[in-house]
Amino acid sequence: AQSVAQPEDQVNVAEGNPLTVKCTYSVSGNPYLFWYVQYPNRGLQFLLKYITGDNLVKGSYGFEAEFNKSQTSFHLKKPSALVSDSALYFCAVRGFTGGGNKLTFGTGTQLKVEL
Amino acid sequence: GAGVSQSPSNKVTEKGKDVELRCDPISGHTALYWYRQSLGQGLEFLIYFQGNSAPDKSGLPSDRFSAERTGGSVSTLTIQRTQQEDSAVYLCASSLAPAQGDTQYFGPGTRLTVL
């Protein structure tokens, strides 16, 4: 079975400071990892994904994530947070083998960026 | 280009009634997914369609739930004899192909409220 853990329900950061949203995963074989963002009353918006290759993945709106196989982590980062980044962030995993045809999501982390 | 669209955006129904939720995937996308987002359960996979293959129904919570995809495009999720625990946001997603690494793009969702 595949699973994702987002250990923080909420992350608070001051505008202009770097932000990190944590994600760890469990999957059989190689993982495909995704980050999505959800604004209030909206669907999920794709940010970035790791498939293979370079462990540092760059995505939309200045976000990036680092795949760490030994720590089974895929933390989302941004060097300088904006108030407009405030939203709900979901990490998701899909196994290369097994796990069926679905994404398995974490419980989400609410990011709050304050002035 | 146009993204995934869903209708209605909101649906309020009485317990015991049947409801139909519609999803229009991105043109050319062969894979279509339904997920449910609720406070208690987070984001859960419901069903997956790929071309003319038999759908993966492994996530449907009960036999009151069914879905079809006509002509390899539009999909309808039907919930019969709705219960209050069916209240949730129903999200549809599509991807270009069913490969595990393909990005799933989500629609805005249908918020279902069962009174």
XYZ file of C-alpha atoms in Angstrom:
230
model
C 0.000 0.000 0.000
C 1.142 3.540 -0.625
C 0.815 6.394 1.825
C 1.796 10.016 2.339
C 2.366 11.908 5.565
C 2.256 15.658 5.951
C 3.211 16.096 9.594
C 2.191 19.756 9.910
C -1.444 20.788 9.745
C -0.395 24.435 9.460
C 2.764 26.336 8.649
C 3.102 30.046 9.386
C 5.802 32.148 7.773
C 6.489 35.836 7.324
C 6.415 37.288 3.827
C 9.871 37.324 2.305
C 11.100 34.430 4.435
C 11.783 30.971 3.024
C 9.091 28.367 3.455
C 9.129 24.591 3.719
C 6.143 22.253 3.686
C 7.098 18.721 4.661
C 6.082 15.454 3.023
C 7.189 11.873 3.516
C 5.939 8.888 1.592
C 5.781 5.119 1.555
C 5.459 3.159 -1.664
C 6.639 -0.066 -3.241
C 9.313 0.540 -5.799
C 10.103 3.906 -7.285
C 7.700 6.734 -6.512
C 6.092 9.390 -8.612
C 5.571 12.409 -6.353
C 3.360 15.435 -6.830
C 2.522 18.696 -5.108
C -0.830 20.396 -5.563
C -2.198 23.643 -4.137
C -5.824 24.403 -3.332
C -7.219 27.887 -2.889
C -10.574 28.344 -1.091
C -13.502 26.879 -3.002
C -11.257 25.847 -5.875
C -10.014 22.545 -7.215
C -6.472 21.275 -6.946
C -3.857 23.091 -8.977
C -0.714 21.231 -10.046
C 2.579 22.721 -8.829
C 5.308 20.226 -9.657
C 6.245 16.567 -9.824
C 9.180 14.218 -9.491
C 9.416 11.345 -11.933
C 13.093 10.601 -12.305
C 16.391 12.387 -12.768
C 17.475 15.484 -10.859
C 16.396 15.359 -7.240
C 15.586 19.079 -7.219
C 12.408 19.802 -9.114
C 11.294 23.301 -10.025
C 7.660 24.131 -10.561
C 5.125 26.895 -10.844
C 5.180 30.224 -8.973
C 8.777 29.810 -7.785
C 8.158 26.608 -5.858
C 10.615 23.748 -5.815
C 10.841 20.385 -4.110
C 13.677 18.058 -3.263
C 13.355 14.315 -3.589
C 15.337 12.440 -0.954
C 15.192 8.698 -1.468
C 17.008 7.715 1.707
C 14.667 9.799 3.850
C 11.620 9.050 1.648
C 10.824 12.737 1.627
C 9.669 15.287 -0.914
C 9.557 18.642 0.882
C 8.124 21.674 -0.875
C 10.167 24.861 -0.660
C 10.179 28.462 -1.780
C 13.029 30.900 -1.152
C 10.809 33.909 -0.498
C 7.174 33.524 0.530
C 4.356 35.792 -0.653
C 1.055 36.514 1.068
C -0.621 35.164 -2.068
C 1.002 31.754 -1.406
C -1.387 31.276 1.504
C -3.388 28.167 0.629
C -3.787 24.453 1.320
C -0.987 22.277 -0.030
C -1.230 18.576 -0.791
C 1.531 16.079 -1.414
C 0.618 12.955 -3.407
C 2.307 9.748 -4.460
C 1.742 7.196 -7.154
C 3.742 3.994 -7.149
C 5.620 2.756 -10.169
C 4.282 -0.665 -9.354
C 1.179 -1.460 -7.397
C -1.091 1.162 -5.881
C -3.497 0.956 -8.727
C -4.452 3.861 -10.882
C -4.756 6.479 -8.222
C -2.928 9.256 -6.491
C -2.699 8.858 -2.732
C -2.783 12.217 -0.988
C -1.548 13.475 2.318
C -3.924 15.245 4.678
C -2.810 18.674 3.526
C -0.876 21.527 5.109
C -2.391 24.973 5.482
C 0.221 27.591 4.664
C -0.287 31.056 6.091
C 2.021 33.822 4.964
C 1.777 36.987 7.012
C 3.004 40.510 6.394
C -6.724 25.858 -23.350
C -9.836 24.797 -21.475
C -9.330 22.854 -18.297
C -11.453 20.187 -16.662
C -14.983 21.427 -16.077
C -17.549 20.101 -13.655
C -21.228 20.759 -13.137
C -23.054 21.710 -11.103
C -20.659 23.655 -8.899
C -22.985 23.205 -5.943
C -25.737 20.695 -5.323
C -28.054 20.563 -2.343
C -30.293 17.541 -2.085
C -32.468 15.754 0.398
C -31.503 12.471 1.958
C -32.698 9.575 -0.168
C -32.651 11.441 -3.487
C -30.430 10.499 -6.420
C -27.850 12.947 -7.809
C -25.760 13.124 -10.971
C -22.465 14.959 -11.195
C -20.852 15.723 -14.526
C -17.245 16.007 -15.617
C -15.819 17.248 -18.926
C -12.138 16.316 -19.151
C -9.465 18.189 -21.041
C -9.786 17.489 -24.750
C -7.525 14.619 -25.810
C -7.021 13.262 -22.315
C -7.659 9.541 -22.267
C -7.633 8.947 -18.521
C -10.322 10.277 -16.185
C -10.498 10.045 -12.395
C -13.038 10.850 -9.704
C -11.979 11.744 -6.166
C -13.893 12.839 -3.100
C -12.731 15.448 -0.611
C -14.327 15.510 2.803
C -13.324 16.821 6.201
C -13.184 13.444 7.828
C -11.610 11.403 5.046
C -9.395 13.851 3.186
C -8.920 13.207 -0.520
C -9.968 9.731 -1.599
C -9.903 8.020 -4.950
C -13.255 6.783 -6.234
C -12.994 5.499 -9.801
C -10.763 5.582 -12.876
C -11.521 5.314 -16.597
C -9.036 4.662 -19.367
C -10.206 4.453 -22.947
C -12.440 1.473 -23.550
C -10.974 -0.564 -20.722
C -13.093 -1.667 -17.785
C -13.049 1.064 -15.139
C -11.184 0.669 -11.874
C -13.993 0.932 -9.327
C -11.885 -0.031 -6.332
C -12.478 3.242 -4.501
C -16.259 3.410 -4.673
C -17.518 3.387 -1.065
C -20.773 1.527 -1.698
C -22.999 0.151 -4.432
C -25.000 3.373 -4.285
C -22.166 4.962 -6.234
C -21.707 4.399 -9.954
C -20.085 6.194 -12.844
C -19.952 6.020 -16.574
C -17.942 7.627 -19.293
C -19.602 8.038 -22.655
C -17.664 8.187 -25.887
C -14.396 8.296 -24.028
C -15.042 11.874 -22.958
C -17.728 13.145 -20.578
C -18.251 11.268 -17.337
C -21.177 11.168 -14.944
C -20.944 10.119 -11.304
C -24.290 8.987 -9.894
C -25.108 8.620 -6.236
C -28.345 6.842 -5.470
C -30.344 7.221 -2.272
C -27.989 9.883 -0.948
C -26.985 9.859 2.704
C -25.688 12.699 4.849
C -22.234 11.104 4.893
C -22.100 11.573 1.109
C -21.749 15.327 1.665
C -18.363 16.267 0.246
C -16.639 17.937 -2.669
C -16.413 15.623 -5.660
C -13.380 16.294 -7.820
C -12.773 15.072 -11.328
C -9.332 14.895 -12.920
C -7.955 13.908 -16.292
C -4.539 13.032 -17.648
C -3.155 12.696 -21.130
C -2.409 9.016 -20.650
C -2.693 6.557 -17.786
C 1.040 6.378 -17.161
C 1.908 6.735 -13.500
C 4.024 9.781 -14.119
C 1.385 11.710 -16.014
C 0.001 14.766 -14.321
C -3.624 14.676 -13.290
C -5.373 18.000 -13.824
C -8.316 18.691 -11.581
C -11.590 20.440 -12.128
C -13.097 22.943 -9.670
C -15.258 20.278 -8.039
C -18.924 19.852 -7.183
C -19.876 20.584 -3.584
C -22.616 18.150 -2.588
C -24.696 18.830 0.501
C -27.167 16.191 1.633
C -29.762 17.514 4.065
